[in-house]
PDB file of C-alpha atoms and ligand atoms in Angstrom:
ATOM      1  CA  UNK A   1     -12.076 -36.319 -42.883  1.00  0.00           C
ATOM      2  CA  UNK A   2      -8.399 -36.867 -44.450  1.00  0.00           C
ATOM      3  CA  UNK A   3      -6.031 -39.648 -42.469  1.00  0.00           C
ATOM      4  CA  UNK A   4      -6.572 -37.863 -39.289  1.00  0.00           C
ATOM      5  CA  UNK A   5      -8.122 -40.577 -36.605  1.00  0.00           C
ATOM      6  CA  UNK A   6     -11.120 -39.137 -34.915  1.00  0.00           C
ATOM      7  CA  UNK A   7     -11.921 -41.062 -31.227  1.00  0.00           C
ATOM      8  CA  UNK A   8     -14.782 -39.885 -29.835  1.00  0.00           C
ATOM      9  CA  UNK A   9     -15.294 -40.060 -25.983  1.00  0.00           C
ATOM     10  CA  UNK A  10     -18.414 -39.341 -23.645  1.00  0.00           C
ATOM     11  CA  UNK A  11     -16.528 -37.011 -21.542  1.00  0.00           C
ATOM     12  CA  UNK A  12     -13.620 -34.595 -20.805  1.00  0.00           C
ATOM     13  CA  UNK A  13     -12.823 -36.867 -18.583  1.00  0.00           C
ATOM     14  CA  UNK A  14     -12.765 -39.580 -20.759  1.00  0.00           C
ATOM     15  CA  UNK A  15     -10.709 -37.697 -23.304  1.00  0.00           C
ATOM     16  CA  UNK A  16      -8.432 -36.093 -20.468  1.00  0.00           C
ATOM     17  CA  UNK A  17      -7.884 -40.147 -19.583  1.00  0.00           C
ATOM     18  CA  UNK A  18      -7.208 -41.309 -23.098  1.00  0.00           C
ATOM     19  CA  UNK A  19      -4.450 -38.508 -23.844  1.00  0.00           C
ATOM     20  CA  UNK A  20      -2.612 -39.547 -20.828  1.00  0.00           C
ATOM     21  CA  UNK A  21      -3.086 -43.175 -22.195  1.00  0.00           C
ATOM     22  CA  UNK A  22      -1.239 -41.872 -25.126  1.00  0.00           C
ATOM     23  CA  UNK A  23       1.157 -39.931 -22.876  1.00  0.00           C
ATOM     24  CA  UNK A  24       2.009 -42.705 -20.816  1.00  0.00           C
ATOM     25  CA  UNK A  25       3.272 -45.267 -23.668  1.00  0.00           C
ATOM     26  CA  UNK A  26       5.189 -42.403 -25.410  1.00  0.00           C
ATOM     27  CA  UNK A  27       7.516 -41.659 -22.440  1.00  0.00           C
ATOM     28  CA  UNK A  28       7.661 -45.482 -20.887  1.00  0.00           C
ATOM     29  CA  UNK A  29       8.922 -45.831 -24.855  1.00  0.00           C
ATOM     30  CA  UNK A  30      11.313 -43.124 -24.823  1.00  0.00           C
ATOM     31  CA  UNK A  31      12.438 -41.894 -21.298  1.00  0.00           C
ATOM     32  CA  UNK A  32      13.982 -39.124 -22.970  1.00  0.00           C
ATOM     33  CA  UNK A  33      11.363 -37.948 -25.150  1.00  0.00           C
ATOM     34  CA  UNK A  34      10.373 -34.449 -25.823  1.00  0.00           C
ATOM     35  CA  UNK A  35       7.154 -33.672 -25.445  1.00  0.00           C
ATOM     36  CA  UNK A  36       4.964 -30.093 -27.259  1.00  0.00           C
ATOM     37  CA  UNK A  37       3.260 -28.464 -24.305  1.00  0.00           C
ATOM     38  CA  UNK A  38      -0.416 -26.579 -24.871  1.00  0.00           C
ATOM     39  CA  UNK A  39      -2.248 -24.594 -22.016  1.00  0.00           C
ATOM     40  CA  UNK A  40      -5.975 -23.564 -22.604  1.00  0.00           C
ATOM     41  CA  UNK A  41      -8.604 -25.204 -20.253  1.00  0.00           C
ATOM     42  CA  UNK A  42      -9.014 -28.352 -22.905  1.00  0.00           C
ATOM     43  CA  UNK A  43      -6.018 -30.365 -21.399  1.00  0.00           C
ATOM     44  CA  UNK A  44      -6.785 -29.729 -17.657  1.00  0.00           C
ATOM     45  CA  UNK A  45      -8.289 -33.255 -17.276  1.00  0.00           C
ATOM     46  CA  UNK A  46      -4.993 -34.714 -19.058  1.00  0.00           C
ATOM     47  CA  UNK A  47      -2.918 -32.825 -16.735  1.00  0.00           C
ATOM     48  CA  UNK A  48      -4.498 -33.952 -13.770  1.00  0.00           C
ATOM     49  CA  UNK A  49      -4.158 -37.344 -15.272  1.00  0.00           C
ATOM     50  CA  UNK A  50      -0.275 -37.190 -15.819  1.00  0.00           C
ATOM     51  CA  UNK A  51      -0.073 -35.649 -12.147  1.00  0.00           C
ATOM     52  CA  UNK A  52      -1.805 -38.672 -10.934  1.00  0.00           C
ATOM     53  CA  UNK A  53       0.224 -41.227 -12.662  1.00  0.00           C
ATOM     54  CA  UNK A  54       3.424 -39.436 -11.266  1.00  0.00           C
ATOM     55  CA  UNK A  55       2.107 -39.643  -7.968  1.00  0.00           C
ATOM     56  CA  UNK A  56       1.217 -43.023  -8.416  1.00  0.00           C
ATOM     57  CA  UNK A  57       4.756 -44.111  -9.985  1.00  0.00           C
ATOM     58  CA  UNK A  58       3.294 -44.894 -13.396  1.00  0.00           C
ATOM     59  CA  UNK A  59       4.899 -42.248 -15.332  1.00  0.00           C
ATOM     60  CA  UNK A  60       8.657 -40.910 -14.306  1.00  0.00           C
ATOM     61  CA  UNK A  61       9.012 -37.378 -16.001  1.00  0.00           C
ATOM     62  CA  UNK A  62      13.087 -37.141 -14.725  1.00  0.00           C
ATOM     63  CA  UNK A  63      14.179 -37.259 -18.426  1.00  0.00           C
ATOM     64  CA  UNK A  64      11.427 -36.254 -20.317  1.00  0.00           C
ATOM     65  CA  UNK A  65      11.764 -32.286 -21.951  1.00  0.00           C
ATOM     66  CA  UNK A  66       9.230 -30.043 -22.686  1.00  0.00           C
ATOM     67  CA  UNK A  67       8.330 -27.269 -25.152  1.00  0.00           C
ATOM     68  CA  UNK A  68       5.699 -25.226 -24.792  1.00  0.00           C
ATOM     69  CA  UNK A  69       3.697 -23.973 -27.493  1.00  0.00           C
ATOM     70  CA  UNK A  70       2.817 -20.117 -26.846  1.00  0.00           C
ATOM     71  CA  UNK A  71       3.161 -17.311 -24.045  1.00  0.00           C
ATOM     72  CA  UNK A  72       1.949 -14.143 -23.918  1.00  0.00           C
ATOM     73  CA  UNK A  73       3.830 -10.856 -24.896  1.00  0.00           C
ATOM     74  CA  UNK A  74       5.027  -9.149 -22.043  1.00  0.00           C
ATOM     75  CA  UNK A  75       3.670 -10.894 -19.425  1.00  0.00           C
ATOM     76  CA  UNK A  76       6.553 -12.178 -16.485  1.00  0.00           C
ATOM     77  CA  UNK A  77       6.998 -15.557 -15.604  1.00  0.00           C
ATOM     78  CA  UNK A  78       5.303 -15.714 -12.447  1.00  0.00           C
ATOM     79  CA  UNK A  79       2.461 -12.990 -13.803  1.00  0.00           C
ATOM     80  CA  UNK A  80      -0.972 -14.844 -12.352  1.00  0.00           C
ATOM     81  CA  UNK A  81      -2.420 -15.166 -16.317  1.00  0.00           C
ATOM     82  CA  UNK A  82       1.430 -16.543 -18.006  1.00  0.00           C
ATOM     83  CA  UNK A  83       1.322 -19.782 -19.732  1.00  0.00           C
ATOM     84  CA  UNK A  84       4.938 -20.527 -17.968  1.00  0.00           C
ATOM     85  CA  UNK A  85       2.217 -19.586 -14.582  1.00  0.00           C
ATOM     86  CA  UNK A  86      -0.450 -21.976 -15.992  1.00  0.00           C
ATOM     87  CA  UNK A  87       2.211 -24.743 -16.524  1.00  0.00           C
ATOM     88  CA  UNK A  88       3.778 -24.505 -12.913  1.00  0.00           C
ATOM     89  CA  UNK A  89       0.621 -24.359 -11.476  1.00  0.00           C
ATOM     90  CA  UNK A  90      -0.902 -27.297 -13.421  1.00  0.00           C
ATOM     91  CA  UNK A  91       1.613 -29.660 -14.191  1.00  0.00           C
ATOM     92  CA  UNK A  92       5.476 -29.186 -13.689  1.00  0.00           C
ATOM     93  CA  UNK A  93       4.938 -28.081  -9.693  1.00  0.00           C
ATOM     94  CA  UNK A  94       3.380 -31.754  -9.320  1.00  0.00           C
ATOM     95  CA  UNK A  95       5.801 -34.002 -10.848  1.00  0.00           C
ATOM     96  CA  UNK A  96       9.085 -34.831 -11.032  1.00  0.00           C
ATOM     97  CA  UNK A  97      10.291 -33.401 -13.747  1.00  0.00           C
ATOM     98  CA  UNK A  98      13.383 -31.286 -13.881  1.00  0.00           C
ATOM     99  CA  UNK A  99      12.881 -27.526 -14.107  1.00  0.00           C
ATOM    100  CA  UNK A 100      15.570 -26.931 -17.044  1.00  0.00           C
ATOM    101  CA  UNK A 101      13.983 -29.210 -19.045  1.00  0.00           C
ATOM    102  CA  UNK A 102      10.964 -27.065 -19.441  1.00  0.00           C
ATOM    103  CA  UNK A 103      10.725 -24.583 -21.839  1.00  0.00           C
ATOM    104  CA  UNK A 104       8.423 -21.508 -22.653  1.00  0.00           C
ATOM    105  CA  UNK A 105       9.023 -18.781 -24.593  1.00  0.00           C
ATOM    106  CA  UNK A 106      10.032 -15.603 -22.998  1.00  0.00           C
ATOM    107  CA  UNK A 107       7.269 -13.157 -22.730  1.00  0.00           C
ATOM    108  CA  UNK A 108       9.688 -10.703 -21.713  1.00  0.00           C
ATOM    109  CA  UNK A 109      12.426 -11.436 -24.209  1.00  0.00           C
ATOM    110  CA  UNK A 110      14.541  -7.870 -24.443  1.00  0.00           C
ATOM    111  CA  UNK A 111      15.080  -9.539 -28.347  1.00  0.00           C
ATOM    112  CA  UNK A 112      12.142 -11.523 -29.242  1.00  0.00           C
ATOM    113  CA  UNK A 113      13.664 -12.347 -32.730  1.00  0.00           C
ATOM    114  CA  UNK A 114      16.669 -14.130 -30.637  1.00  0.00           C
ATOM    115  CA  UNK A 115      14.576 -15.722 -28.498  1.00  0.00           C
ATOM    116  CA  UNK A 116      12.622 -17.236 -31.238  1.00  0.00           C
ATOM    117  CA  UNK A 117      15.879 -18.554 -32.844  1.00  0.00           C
ATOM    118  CA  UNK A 118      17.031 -20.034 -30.135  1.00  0.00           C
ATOM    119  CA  UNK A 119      13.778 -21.728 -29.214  1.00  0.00           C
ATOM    120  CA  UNK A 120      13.554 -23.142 -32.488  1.00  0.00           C
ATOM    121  CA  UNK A 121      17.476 -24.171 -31.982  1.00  0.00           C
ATOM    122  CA  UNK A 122      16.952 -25.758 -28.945  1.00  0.00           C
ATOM    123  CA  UNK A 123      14.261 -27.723 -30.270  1.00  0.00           C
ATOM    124  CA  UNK A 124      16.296 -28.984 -33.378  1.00  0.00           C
ATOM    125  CA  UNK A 125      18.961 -29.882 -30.452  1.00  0.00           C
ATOM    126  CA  UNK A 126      16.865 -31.816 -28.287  1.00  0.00           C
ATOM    127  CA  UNK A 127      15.844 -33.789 -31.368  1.00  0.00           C
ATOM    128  CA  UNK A 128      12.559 -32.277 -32.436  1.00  0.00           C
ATOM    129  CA  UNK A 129       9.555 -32.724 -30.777  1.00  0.00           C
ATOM    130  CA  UNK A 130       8.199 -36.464 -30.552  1.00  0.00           C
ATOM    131  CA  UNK A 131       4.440 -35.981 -29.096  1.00  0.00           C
ATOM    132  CA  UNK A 132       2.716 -32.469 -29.869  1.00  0.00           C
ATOM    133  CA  UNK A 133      -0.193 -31.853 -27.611  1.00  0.00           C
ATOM    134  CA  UNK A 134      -2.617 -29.109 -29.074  1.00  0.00           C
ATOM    135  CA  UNK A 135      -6.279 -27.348 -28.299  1.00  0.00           C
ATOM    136  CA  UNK A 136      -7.990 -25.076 -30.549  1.00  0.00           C
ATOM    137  CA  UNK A 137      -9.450 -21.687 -30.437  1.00  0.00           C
ATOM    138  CA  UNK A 138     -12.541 -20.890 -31.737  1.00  0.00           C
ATOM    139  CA  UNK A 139     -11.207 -19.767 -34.386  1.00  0.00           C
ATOM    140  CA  UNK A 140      -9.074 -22.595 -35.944  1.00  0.00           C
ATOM    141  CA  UNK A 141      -6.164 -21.540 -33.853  1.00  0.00           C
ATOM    142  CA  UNK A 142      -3.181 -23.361 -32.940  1.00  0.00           C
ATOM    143  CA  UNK A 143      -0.968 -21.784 -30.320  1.00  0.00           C
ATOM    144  CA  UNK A 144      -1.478 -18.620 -30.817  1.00  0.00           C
ATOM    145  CA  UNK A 145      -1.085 -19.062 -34.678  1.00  0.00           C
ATOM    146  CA  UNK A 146      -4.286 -17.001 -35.387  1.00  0.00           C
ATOM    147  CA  UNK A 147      -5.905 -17.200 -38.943  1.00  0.00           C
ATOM    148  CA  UNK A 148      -4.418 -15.512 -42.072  1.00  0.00           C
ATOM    149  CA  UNK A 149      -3.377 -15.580 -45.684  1.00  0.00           C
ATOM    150  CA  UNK A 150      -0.667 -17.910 -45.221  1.00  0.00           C
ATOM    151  CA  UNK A 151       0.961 -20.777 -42.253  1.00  0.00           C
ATOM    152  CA  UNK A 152       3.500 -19.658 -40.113  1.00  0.00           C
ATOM    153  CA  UNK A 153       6.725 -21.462 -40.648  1.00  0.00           C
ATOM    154  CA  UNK A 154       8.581 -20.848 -37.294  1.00  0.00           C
ATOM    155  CA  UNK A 155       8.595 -19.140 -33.734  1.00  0.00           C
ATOM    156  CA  UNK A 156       7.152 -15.757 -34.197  1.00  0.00           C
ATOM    157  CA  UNK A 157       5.125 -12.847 -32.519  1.00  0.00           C
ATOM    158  CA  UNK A 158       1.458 -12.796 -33.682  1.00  0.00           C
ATOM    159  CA  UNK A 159      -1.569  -9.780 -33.325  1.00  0.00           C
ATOM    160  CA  UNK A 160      -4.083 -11.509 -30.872  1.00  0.00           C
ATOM    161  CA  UNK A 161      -7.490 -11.244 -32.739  1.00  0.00           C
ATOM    162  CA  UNK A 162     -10.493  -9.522 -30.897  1.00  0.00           C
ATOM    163  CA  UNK A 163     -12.040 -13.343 -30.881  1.00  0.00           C
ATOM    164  CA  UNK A 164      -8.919 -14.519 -29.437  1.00  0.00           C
ATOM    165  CA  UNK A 165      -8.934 -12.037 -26.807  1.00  0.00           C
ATOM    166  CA  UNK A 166     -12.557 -12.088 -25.790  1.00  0.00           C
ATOM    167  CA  UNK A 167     -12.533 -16.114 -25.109  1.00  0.00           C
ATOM    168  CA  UNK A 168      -9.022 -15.602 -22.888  1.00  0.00           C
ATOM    169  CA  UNK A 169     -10.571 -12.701 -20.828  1.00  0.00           C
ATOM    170  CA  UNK A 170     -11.956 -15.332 -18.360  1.00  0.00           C
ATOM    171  CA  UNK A 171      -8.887 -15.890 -16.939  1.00  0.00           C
ATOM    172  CA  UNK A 172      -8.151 -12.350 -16.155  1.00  0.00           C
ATOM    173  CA  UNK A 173      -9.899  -9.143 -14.215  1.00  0.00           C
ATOM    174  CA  UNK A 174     -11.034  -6.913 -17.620  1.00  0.00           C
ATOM    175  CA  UNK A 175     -10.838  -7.370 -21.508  1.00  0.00           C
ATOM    176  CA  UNK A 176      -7.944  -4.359 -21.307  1.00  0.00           C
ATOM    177  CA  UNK A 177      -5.800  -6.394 -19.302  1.00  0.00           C
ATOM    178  CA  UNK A 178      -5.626  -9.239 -21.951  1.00  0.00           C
ATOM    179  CA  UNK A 179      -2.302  -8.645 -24.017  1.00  0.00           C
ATOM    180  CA  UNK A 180      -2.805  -7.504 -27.171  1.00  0.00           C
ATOM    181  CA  UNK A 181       0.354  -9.913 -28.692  1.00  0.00           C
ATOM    182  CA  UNK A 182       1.786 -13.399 -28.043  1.00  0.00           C
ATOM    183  CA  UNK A 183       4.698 -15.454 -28.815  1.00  0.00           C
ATOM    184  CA  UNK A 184       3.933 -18.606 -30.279  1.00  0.00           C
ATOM    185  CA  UNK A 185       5.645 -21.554 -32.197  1.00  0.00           C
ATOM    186  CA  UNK A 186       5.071 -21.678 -35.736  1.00  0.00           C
ATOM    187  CA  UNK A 187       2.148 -24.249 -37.838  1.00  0.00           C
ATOM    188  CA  UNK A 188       6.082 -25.275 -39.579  1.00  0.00           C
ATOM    189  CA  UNK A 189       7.056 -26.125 -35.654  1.00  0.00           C
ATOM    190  CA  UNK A 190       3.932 -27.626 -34.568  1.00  0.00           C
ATOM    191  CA  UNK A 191       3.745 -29.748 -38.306  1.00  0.00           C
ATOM    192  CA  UNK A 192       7.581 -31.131 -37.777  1.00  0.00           C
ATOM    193  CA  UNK A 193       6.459 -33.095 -34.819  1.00  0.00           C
ATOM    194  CA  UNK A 194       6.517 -36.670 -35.127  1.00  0.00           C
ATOM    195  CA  UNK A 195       3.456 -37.282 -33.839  1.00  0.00           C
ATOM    196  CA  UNK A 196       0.399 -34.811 -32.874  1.00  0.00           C
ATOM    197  CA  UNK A 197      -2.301 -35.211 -30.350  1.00  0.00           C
ATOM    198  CA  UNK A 198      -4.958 -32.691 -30.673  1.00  0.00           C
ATOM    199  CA  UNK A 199      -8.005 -32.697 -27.681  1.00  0.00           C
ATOM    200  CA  UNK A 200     -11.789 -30.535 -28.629  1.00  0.00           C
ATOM    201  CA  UNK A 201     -14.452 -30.721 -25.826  1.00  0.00           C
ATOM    202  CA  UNK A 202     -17.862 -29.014 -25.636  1.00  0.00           C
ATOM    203  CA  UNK A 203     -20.313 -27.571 -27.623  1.00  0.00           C
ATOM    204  CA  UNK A 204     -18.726 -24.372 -28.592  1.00  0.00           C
ATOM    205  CA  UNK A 205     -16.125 -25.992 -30.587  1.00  0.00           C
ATOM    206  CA  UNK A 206     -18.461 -28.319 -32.415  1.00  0.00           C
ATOM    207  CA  UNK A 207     -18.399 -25.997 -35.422  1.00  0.00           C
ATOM    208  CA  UNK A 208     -14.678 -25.333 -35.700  1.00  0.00           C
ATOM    209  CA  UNK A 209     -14.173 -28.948 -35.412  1.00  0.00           C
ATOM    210  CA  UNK A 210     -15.790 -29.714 -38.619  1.00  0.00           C
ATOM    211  CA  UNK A 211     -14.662 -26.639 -40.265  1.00  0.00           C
ATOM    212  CA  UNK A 212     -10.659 -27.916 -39.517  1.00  0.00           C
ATOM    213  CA  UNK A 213     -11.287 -30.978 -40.396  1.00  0.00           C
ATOM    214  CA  UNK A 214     -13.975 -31.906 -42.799  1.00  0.00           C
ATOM    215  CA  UNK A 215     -13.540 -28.413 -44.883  1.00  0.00           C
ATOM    216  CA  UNK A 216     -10.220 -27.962 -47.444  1.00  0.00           C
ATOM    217  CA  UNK A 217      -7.076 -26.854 -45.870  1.00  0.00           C
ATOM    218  CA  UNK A 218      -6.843 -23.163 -46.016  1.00  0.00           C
ATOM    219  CA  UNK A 219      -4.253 -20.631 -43.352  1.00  0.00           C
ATOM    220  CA  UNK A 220      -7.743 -19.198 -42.402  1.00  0.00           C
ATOM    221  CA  UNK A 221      -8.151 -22.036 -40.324  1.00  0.00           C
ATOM    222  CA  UNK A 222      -4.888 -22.602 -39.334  1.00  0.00           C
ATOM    223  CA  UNK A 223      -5.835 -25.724 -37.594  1.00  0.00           C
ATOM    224  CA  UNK A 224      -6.546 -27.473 -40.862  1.00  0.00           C
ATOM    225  CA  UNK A 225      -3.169 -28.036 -41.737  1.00  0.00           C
ATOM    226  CA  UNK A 226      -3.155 -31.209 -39.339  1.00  0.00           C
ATOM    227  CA  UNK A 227      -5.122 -32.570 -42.402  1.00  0.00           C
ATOM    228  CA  UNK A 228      -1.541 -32.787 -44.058  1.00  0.00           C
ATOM    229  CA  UNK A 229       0.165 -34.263 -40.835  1.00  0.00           C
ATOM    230  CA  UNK A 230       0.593 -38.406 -41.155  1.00  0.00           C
ATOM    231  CA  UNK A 231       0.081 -38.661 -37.353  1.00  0.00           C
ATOM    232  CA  UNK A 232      -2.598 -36.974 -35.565  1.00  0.00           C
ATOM    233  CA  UNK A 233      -5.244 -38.278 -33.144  1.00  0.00           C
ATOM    234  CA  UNK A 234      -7.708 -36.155 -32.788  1.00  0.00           C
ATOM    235  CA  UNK A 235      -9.803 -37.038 -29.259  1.00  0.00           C
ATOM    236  CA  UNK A 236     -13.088 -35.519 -28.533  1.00  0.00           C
ATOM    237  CA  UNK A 237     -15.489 -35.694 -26.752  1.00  0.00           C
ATOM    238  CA  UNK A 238     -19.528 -36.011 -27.803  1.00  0.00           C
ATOM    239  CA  UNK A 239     -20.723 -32.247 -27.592  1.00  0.00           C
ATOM    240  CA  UNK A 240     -17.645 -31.054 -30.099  1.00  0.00           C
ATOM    241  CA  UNK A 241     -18.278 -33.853 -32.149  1.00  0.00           C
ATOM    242  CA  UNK A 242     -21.855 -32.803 -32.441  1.00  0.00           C
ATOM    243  CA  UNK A 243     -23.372 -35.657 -31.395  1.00  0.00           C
TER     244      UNK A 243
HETATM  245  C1  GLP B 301      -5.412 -20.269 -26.161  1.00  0.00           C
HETATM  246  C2  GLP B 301      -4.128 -21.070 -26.372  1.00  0.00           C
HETATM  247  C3  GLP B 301      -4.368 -22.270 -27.264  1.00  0.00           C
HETATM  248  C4  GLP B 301      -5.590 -23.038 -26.797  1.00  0.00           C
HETATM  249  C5  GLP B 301      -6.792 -22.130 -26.903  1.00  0.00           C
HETATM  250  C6  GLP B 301      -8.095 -22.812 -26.528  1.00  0.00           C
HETATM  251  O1  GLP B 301      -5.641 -19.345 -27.154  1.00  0.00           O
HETATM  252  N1  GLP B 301      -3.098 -20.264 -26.933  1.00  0.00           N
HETATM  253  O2  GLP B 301      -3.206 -23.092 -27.243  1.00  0.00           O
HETATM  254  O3  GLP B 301      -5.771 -24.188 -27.579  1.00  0.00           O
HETATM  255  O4  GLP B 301      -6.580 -21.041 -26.016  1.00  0.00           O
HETATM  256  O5  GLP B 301      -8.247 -22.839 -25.137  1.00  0.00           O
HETATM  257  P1  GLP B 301      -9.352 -23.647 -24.362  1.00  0.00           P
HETATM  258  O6  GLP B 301      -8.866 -25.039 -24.284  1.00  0.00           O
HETATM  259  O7  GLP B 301      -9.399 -22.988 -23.009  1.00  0.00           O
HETATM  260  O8  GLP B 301     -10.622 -23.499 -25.122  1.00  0.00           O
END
């Protein structure tokens, strides 16, 4: 495995408990810091950490901004399955932080090439992003960046693959419901962060894991460039680690 550190926990629990660890120094370092956002059901248990600690005064999120990585293509806001949905729901409805300083992009942007301008823009203005928090698909995925014959640079619209589609169709009534296209930042966006935290649990990622991360960097497993990144923690727990 290149420089990437690999901690391996017993649970999701455990792993959900060690990324808020990480969380927790990052913004009692920088009060203002801006944090990379991922939804999925990988961070759950680090969500309901951060909720916790909020609760419990340990973590004060009045200053901290957020980016989210993804959303999908014309789905509203407040539509049950959106990732802006998932983020209300799961985080930003539970603490204090302040709704302007949470972003997502648009699944309903009338211009999506705008909108992925300016969320690139208001990125660069907030300072860049200090603590990227990813999952992965099944497929080597990053946000939505799916796999292909080269790494996404920026903000852009991707095809959901039929992989990519199937494992998402949990979370809504049929396969045809799942949108066929997402928004989603770019590997570039996700690779300027300062520092990267990326969370694998279970079984069913055991493969992908060592295919990212013990395999050469290639865009057909566009989670593999994090083998180029000089900061990443990767935390996992036993059954993705294969052991
Ligand atoms: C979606 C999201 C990714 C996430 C992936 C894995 O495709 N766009 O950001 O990492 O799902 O999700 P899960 O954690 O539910 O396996």
């Amino acid at each position: 495995m290149s420089g990437i550190k690999m901690i391996t926990l017993e649970t999701p629990e455990d792993v959900g408990r060690l990324a808020a660890d990480i969380f927790e120094l990052e913004i009692h370092a920088k009060p203002t810091c801006v944090l990379g956002l991922a939804t999925g059901s990988t961070p759950l248990p680090l969500y309901r950490q951060l909720v916790a600690r909020n609760k419990a005064g340990r973590i004060d999120f009045s200053r901290v901004r957020t980016f989210n990585l993804d959303e999908y293509e014309g789905l509203a806001p407040d539509h049950e399955q959106s990732y802006r949905r998932f983020m209300q729901e799961n985080l930003f409805d539970h603490i204090n932080i302040r709704p302007e300083n949470t972003h997502v992009p648009d699944g309903l942007a009338s211009d999506p090439q705008a909108m992925f301008a300016e969320y690139e823009r208001q990125i660069s203005e907030c300072g860049g992003i200090d603590l990227q928090l990813l999952g992965i698909g099944h497929d080597g995925h990053i946000g939505f960046n799916e796999p292909g014959d080269f790494f996404p640079p920026l903000t852009h619209d991707v095809v959901l693959t039929e992989q990519t589609r199937q494992a998402n169709k949990r979370f809504f009534q049929s396969i045809d419901e799942v949108p066929l296209r997402a928004y989603t930042m770019g590997v570039g966006t996700v690779m300027a962060a300062r520092k990267i935290v990326i969370l694998i649990t279970g079984k069913d990622k055991a493969d992908i894991l060592r295919r990212a991360f013990s395999e050469p960097v290639t865009p057909h497993v566009p989670a593999s460039a994090l083998q180029f990144h000089h900061d990443v923690t990767l935390i996992c727990d036993r059954a993705a680690a294969g052991i």
